[in-house]
Structure formats: C-alpha cells, structure tokens
PDB file of C-alpha atoms in Angstrom:
ATOM      1  CA  SER A  87      74.471  -7.251 118.131  1.00 46.00           C
ATOM      2  CA  ARG A  88      77.161  -5.393 115.710  1.00 50.00           C
ATOM      3  CA  GLY A  89      76.089  -2.431 116.686  1.00 57.00           C
ATOM      4  CA  LEU A  90      75.904  -2.317 120.034  1.00 58.00           C
ATOM      5  CA  VAL A  91      79.254  -1.446 122.525  1.00 60.00           C
ATOM      6  CA  ASN A  92      79.552  -3.181 125.765  1.00 61.00           C
ATOM      7  CA  ILE A  93      81.195  -0.811 128.522  1.00 61.00           C
ATOM      8  CA  ILE A  94      82.764  -2.010 131.411  1.00 60.00           C
ATOM      9  CA  VAL A  95      84.165  -0.172 133.747  1.00 56.00           C
ATOM     10  CA  ALA A  96      86.183  -1.661 136.865  1.00 57.00           C
ATOM     11  CA  LYS A  97      85.797  -0.348 140.823  1.00 58.00           C
ATOM     12  CA  THR A  98      86.727  -0.886 143.770  1.00 66.00           C
ATOM     13  CA  GLY A  99      84.240  -3.872 144.927  1.00 67.00           C
ATOM     14  CA  GLY A 100      84.093  -5.399 141.343  1.00 65.00           C
ATOM     15  CA  THR A 101      82.543  -4.187 137.746  1.00 61.00           C
ATOM     16  CA  MET A 102      79.657  -2.755 136.333  1.00 57.00           C
ATOM     17  CA  GLN A 103      78.304  -3.034 132.698  1.00 58.00           C
ATOM     18  CA  LYS A 104      76.358  -1.289 130.178  1.00 61.00           C
ATOM     19  CA  GLN A 105      75.966  -1.466 126.396  1.00 62.00           C
ATOM     20  CA  MET A 106      74.666   1.062 124.159  1.00 59.00           C
ATOM     21  CA  GLN A 107      73.499   0.874 120.754  1.00 57.00           C
ATOM     22  CA  GLY A 108      74.979   2.982 118.296  1.00 58.00           C
ATOM     23  CA  LYS A 109      73.315   5.418 115.762  1.00 55.00           C
ATOM     24  CA  GLU A 110      72.400   4.577 112.672  1.00 53.00           C
ATOM     25  CA  CYS A 111      74.058   0.525 113.171  1.00 50.00           C
ATOM     26  CA  SER A 112      72.828  -2.509 112.154  1.00 47.00           C
ATOM     27  CA  HIS A 113      74.288  -5.961 111.718  1.00 45.00           C
ATOM     28  CA  ALA A 114      75.139  -4.959 108.440  1.00 50.00           C
ATOM     29  CA  LYS A 115      77.327  -2.349 108.774  1.00 63.00           C
ATOM     30  CA  PRO A 116      79.225  -2.724 112.428  1.00 73.00           C
ATOM     31  CA  ILE A 117      81.060  -0.043 114.626  1.00 81.00           C
ATOM     32  CA  ILE A 118      84.965   0.358 112.917  1.00 86.00           C
ATOM     33  CA  GLN A 119      86.205   1.733 116.354  1.00 88.00           C
ATOM     34  CA  ALA A 120      85.342   2.768 119.407  1.00 87.00           C
ATOM     35  CA  LYS A 121      87.466   4.669 121.948  1.00 89.00           C
ATOM     36  CA  PHE A 122      86.845   6.765 124.917  1.00 89.00           C
ATOM     37  CA  VAL A 123      88.911  10.345 124.979  1.00 92.00           C
ATOM     38  CA  ALA A 124      88.950  13.051 128.011  1.00 91.00           C
ATOM     39  CA  LEU A 125      88.483  16.389 127.377  1.00 93.00           C
ATOM     40  CA  SER A 126      88.578  18.624 130.264  1.00 90.00           C
ATOM     41  CA  GLY A 127      88.516  15.988 132.506  1.00 88.00           C
ATOM     42  CA  ASN A 128      85.156  14.816 130.728  1.00 90.00           C
ATOM     43  CA  LEU A 129      84.954  11.535 129.142  1.00 91.00           C
ATOM     44  CA  TYR A 130      83.226  11.138 125.885  1.00 92.00           C
ATOM     45  CA  LEU A 131      83.242   8.182 123.614  1.00 91.00           C
ATOM     46  CA  ILE A 132      83.869   8.397 119.495  1.00 93.00           C
ATOM     47  CA  LEU A 133      82.087   5.748 117.280  1.00 90.00           C
ATOM     48  CA  CYS A 134      84.032   5.392 114.245  1.00 91.00           C
ATOM     49  CA  THR A 135      81.157   3.440 111.881  1.00 86.00           C
ATOM     50  CA  PHE A 136      80.138   3.028 107.730  1.00 85.00           C
ATOM     51  CA  HIS A 137      77.704   5.492 108.688  1.00 81.00           C
ATOM     52  CA  GLY A 138      79.773   8.430 110.446  1.00 89.00           C
ATOM     53  CA  ILE A 139      80.776   9.556 112.882  1.00 94.00           C
ATOM     54  CA  GLN A 140      79.264   9.499 116.764  1.00 92.00           C
ATOM     55  CA  ILE A 141      80.301  11.232 120.155  1.00 94.00           C
ATOM     56  CA  HIS A 142      78.274  10.181 123.501  1.00 92.00           C
ATOM     57  CA  ASN A 143      78.760  11.489 126.889  1.00 91.00           C
ATOM     58  CA  ALA A 144      80.170   8.532 128.600  1.00 87.00           C
ATOM     59  CA  THR A 145      78.406   9.049 131.436  1.00 84.00           C
ATOM     60  CA  ASP A 146      75.432   8.890 130.503  1.00 85.00           C
ATOM     61  CA  GLN A 147      75.395   7.692 126.808  1.00 84.00           C
ATOM     62  CA  ARG A 148      73.821  10.716 125.129  1.00 90.00           C
ATOM     63  CA  LEU A 149      74.127  11.629 121.478  1.00 91.00           C
ATOM     64  CA  LEU A 150      76.479  14.606 121.601  1.00 95.00           C
ATOM     65  CA  LEU A 151      77.332  14.805 117.482  1.00 94.00           C
ATOM     66  CA  PHE A 152      76.481  12.348 114.792  1.00 93.00           C
ATOM     67  CA  HIS A 153      78.188  13.224 111.661  1.00 94.00           C
ATOM     68  CA  PRO A 154      76.939  11.111 108.494  1.00 91.00           C
ATOM     69  CA  LEU A 155      79.714  10.724 105.961  1.00 89.00           C
ATOM     70  CA  PRO A 156      78.648  11.255 102.492  1.00 84.00           C
ATOM     71  CA  ALA A 157      79.471   8.763  99.658  1.00 80.00           C
ATOM     72  CA  ASP A 158      81.763   9.638  96.672  1.00 76.00           C
ATOM     73  CA  PRO A 159      80.078   9.876  93.871  1.00 78.00           C
ATOM     74  CA  SER A 160      83.449   9.605  91.753  1.00 77.00           C
ATOM     75  CA  LYS A 161      84.006   5.853  93.416  1.00 74.00           C
ATOM     76  CA  PRO A 162      80.032   4.534  93.041  1.00 78.00           C
ATOM     77  CA  GLY A 163      79.409   1.858  95.172  1.00 77.00           C
ATOM     78  CA  GLU A 164      82.941   1.970  97.340  1.00 78.00           C
ATOM     79  CA  GLU A 165      82.073   1.512 101.209  1.00 80.00           C
ATOM     80  CA  VAL A 166      83.253   5.220 103.443  1.00 88.00           C
ATOM     81  CA  PHE A 167      83.842   5.017 106.778  1.00 90.00           C
ATOM     82  CA  ALA A 168      85.183   6.557 109.952  1.00 91.00           C
ATOM     83  CA  GLN A 169      88.415   5.199 111.089  1.00 91.00           C
ATOM     84  CA  GLY A 170      91.314   6.566 113.543  1.00 92.00           C
ATOM     85  CA  ALA A 171      90.195   8.901 116.605  1.00 94.00           C
ATOM     86  CA  VAL A 172      91.783  11.061 119.135  1.00 95.00           C
ATOM     87  CA  SER A 173      91.584  13.904 121.814  1.00 94.00           C
ATOM     88  CA  ILE A 174      93.230  17.029 120.590  1.00 94.00           C
ATOM     89  CA  GLY A 175      93.841  19.603 123.855  1.00 90.00           C
ATOM     90  CA  ASN A 176      90.976  20.194 125.876  1.00 90.00           C
ATOM     91  CA  ASP A 177      88.774  20.760 123.369  1.00 93.00           C
ATOM     92  CA  MET A 178      88.626  18.816 120.297  1.00 95.00           C
ATOM     93  CA  VAL A 179      88.649  15.561 118.611  1.00 96.00           C
ATOM     94  CA  ALA A 180      89.997  14.312 114.909  1.00 97.00           C
ATOM     95  CA  VAL A 181      88.751  11.397 113.471  1.00 97.00           C
ATOM     96  CA  GLY A 182      89.784  10.329 110.331  1.00 96.00           C
ATOM     97  CA  ALA A 183      87.538   9.184 107.293  1.00 94.00           C
ATOM     98  CA  SER A 184      88.249   6.670 104.565  1.00 92.00           C
ATOM     99  CA  SER A 185      88.570   9.573 102.184  1.00 92.00           C
ATOM    100  CA  GLY A 186      91.792  10.154 103.673  1.00 94.00           C
ATOM    101  CA  ARG A 187      90.431  13.394 105.310  1.00 94.00           C
ATOM    102  CA  ILE A 188      90.812  14.116 108.880  1.00 96.00           C
ATOM    103  CA  LEU A 189      87.844  15.695 110.683  1.00 96.00           C
ATOM    104  CA  ILE A 190      88.058  18.304 113.459  1.00 96.00           C
ATOM    105  CA  PHE A 191      84.859  18.644 115.847  1.00 97.00           C
ATOM    106  CA  LYS A 192      85.403  21.554 118.832  1.00 96.00           C
ATOM    107  CA  LYS A 193      83.578  20.740 121.504  1.00 95.00           C
ATOM    108  CA  ASP A 194      81.197  24.103 122.835  1.00 88.00           C
ATOM    109  CA  SER A 195      78.203  24.637 125.573  1.00 84.00           C
ATOM    110  CA  GLY A 196      78.056  20.890 125.964  1.00 84.00           C
ATOM    111  CA  THR A 197      78.048  19.525 122.425  1.00 92.00           C
ATOM    112  CA  PHE A 198      80.452  19.613 119.493  1.00 96.00           C
ATOM    113  CA  ALA A 199      80.819  20.615 115.914  1.00 95.00           C
ATOM    114  CA  TRP A 200      82.291  19.809 113.140  1.00 95.00           C
ATOM    115  CA  ALA A 201      85.804  22.377 112.612  1.00 95.00           C
ATOM    116  CA  ASP A 202      88.032  21.961 110.256  1.00 95.00           C
ATOM    117  CA  THR A 203      88.641  19.377 107.937  1.00 95.00           C
ATOM    118  CA  LEU A 204      92.875  18.158 106.818  1.00 96.00           C
ATOM    119  CA  GLN A 205      93.277  17.263 103.308  1.00 95.00           C
ATOM    120  CA  GLY A 206      96.532  15.499 102.562  1.00 95.00           C
ATOM    121  CA  HIS A 207      95.780  11.823 102.125  1.00 96.00           C
ATOM    122  CA  SER A 208      94.900   9.989  99.186  1.00 92.00           C
ATOM    123  CA  ASN A 209      93.743   6.691 100.779  1.00 93.00           C
ATOM    124  CA  PRO A 210      91.532   6.308 104.001  1.00 94.00           C
ATOM    125  CA  ILE A 211      92.770   7.294 107.382  1.00 95.00           C
ATOM    126  CA  CYS A 212      94.023   4.156 109.696  1.00 94.00           C
ATOM    127  CA  ASP A 213      95.382   6.204 112.778  1.00 95.00           C
ATOM    128  CA  ILE A 214      95.873   9.427 113.908  1.00 96.00           C
ATOM    129  CA  GLN A 215      98.089  10.245 116.802  1.00 96.00           C
ATOM    130  CA  PHE A 216      98.787  13.512 119.158  1.00 96.00           C
ATOM    131  CA  ASN A 217     101.374  14.332 120.518  1.00 94.00           C
ATOM    132  CA  GLY A 218     100.357  18.181 122.630  1.00 88.00           C
ATOM    133  CA  LYS A 219     101.971  20.319 119.154  1.00 88.00           C
ATOM    134  CA  ARG A 220     101.790  17.996 116.514  1.00 95.00           C
ATOM    135  CA  LEU A 221      99.037  15.922 115.295  1.00 96.00           C
ATOM    136  CA  PHE A 222     100.507  12.303 113.149  1.00 97.00           C
ATOM    137  CA  THR A 223      98.021  10.729 110.461  1.00 97.00           C
ATOM    138  CA  SER A 224      98.417   7.371 108.509  1.00 97.00           C
ATOM    139  CA  ASP A 225      96.552   5.679 106.258  1.00 96.00           C
ATOM    140  CA  ASP A 226      96.506   2.181 104.382  1.00 95.00           C
ATOM    141  CA  ASN A 227      99.264   3.101 101.842  1.00 96.00           C
ATOM    142  CA  GLY A 228     101.786   3.208 104.661  1.00 95.00           C
ATOM    143  CA  CYS A 229     101.764   7.532 103.812  1.00 96.00           C
ATOM    144  CA  ILE A 230     102.312   9.713 107.473  1.00 96.00           C
ATOM    145  CA  LEU A 231     101.765  13.019 107.484  1.00 97.00           C
ATOM    146  CA  VAL A 232     102.925  15.496 110.088  1.00 97.00           C
ATOM    147  CA  TRP A 233     100.105  18.445 111.235  1.00 97.00           C
ATOM    148  CA  SER A 234     100.640  21.648 113.134  1.00 95.00           C
ATOM    149  CA  GLN A 235      98.123  24.315 114.848  1.00 91.00           C
ATOM    150  CA  ASN A 236      98.949  27.912 113.175  1.00 88.00           C
ATOM    151  CA  GLY A 237      95.648  29.263 115.248  1.00 84.00           C
ATOM    152  CA  ASP A 238      92.254  28.017 114.118  1.00 81.00           C
ATOM    153  CA  SER A 239      94.167  26.018 111.165  1.00 88.00           C
ATOM    154  CA  TRP A 240      96.578  23.181 110.833  1.00 93.00           C
ATOM    155  CA  ASP A 241      99.374  22.977 108.517  1.00 94.00           C
ATOM    156  CA  LEU A 242     100.849  20.401 106.896  1.00 96.00           C
ATOM    157  CA  LEU A 243     104.239  19.953 107.371  1.00 94.00           C
ATOM    158  CA  LYS A 244     106.798  19.174 104.452  1.00 67.00           C
TER     159      LYS A 244
END
C-alpha cells in the first residue's frame, strides 16, 4: 500500500520489521518521502505527502504533528506536496513544500508546532540540508538558497 511505511530495524541477533500507516494517505496519494531525524537523543519519522507534513515518534509511532498543505487558489488543479526534510539543532525540523516555502517546526513538550515559514523560492523545494550554522535549500529549477539563523528568525544570505 502506498500509505504504508515499512520500518526495518537491524540489531544484534536479527532484524525487526514494523509497518506504519500514514495519516490521510491512500493508494491515490502516496507518501513522497520518509526521513528519520534525531533531536535531543530522540528519533522522529517525518512523512512528506500530498496531504501535508507528519511528524511521528519513531519509537511508538505516535503522530505528534499533522500540518496540512492548502491548495494555492491561484493555481487550480495543481497538486500540493511536501518534500525535503532536515533536523536543525536539537529542537527544530525544516520541511520543504511545493509552494517553494520552507516550513520550520519546533519541538516543545513532547510535540511539534509550526514556528516559521521561509519564503525565497518560486518552485517546489526538492532538498534541504543543515550544516550546523546554515540552512541550504534547493528547488526543482536548480535554485539554491542559503539561510542563516538570527535568533528566532532566518536571514536569506545574498
């Protein structure tokens, strides 16, 4: 099934396999990307889908955040989706969207909440990386932007 994520854990003495059903996922709308991120010693699974962004506790599979992606009224019939995810420091994750926006979510008291939206791309985000100081984002048109964190906000470097 396209809405299922197969999790295989290798450990001494063999492997363990689990399956997890993504929220709002169906055969017609598959999961685009599944990525594990570690924050403060805890492991989380980020699912990027056509319906939105999901962050799950990777240990017990609890859904900690579902952030729907609304359709753009100026582009009727165009699919919206999330793609590209990375951890930032010990308490944040960044996820790209088909709108060209980068959504920042902050971990707080065992759950996640939206913290910021970075706007600089005009095409769908395809990848995001963080090197400890700067956030690098790229889109489907080949544009690469570099962002620097400045307190609670982000500056686009020219």
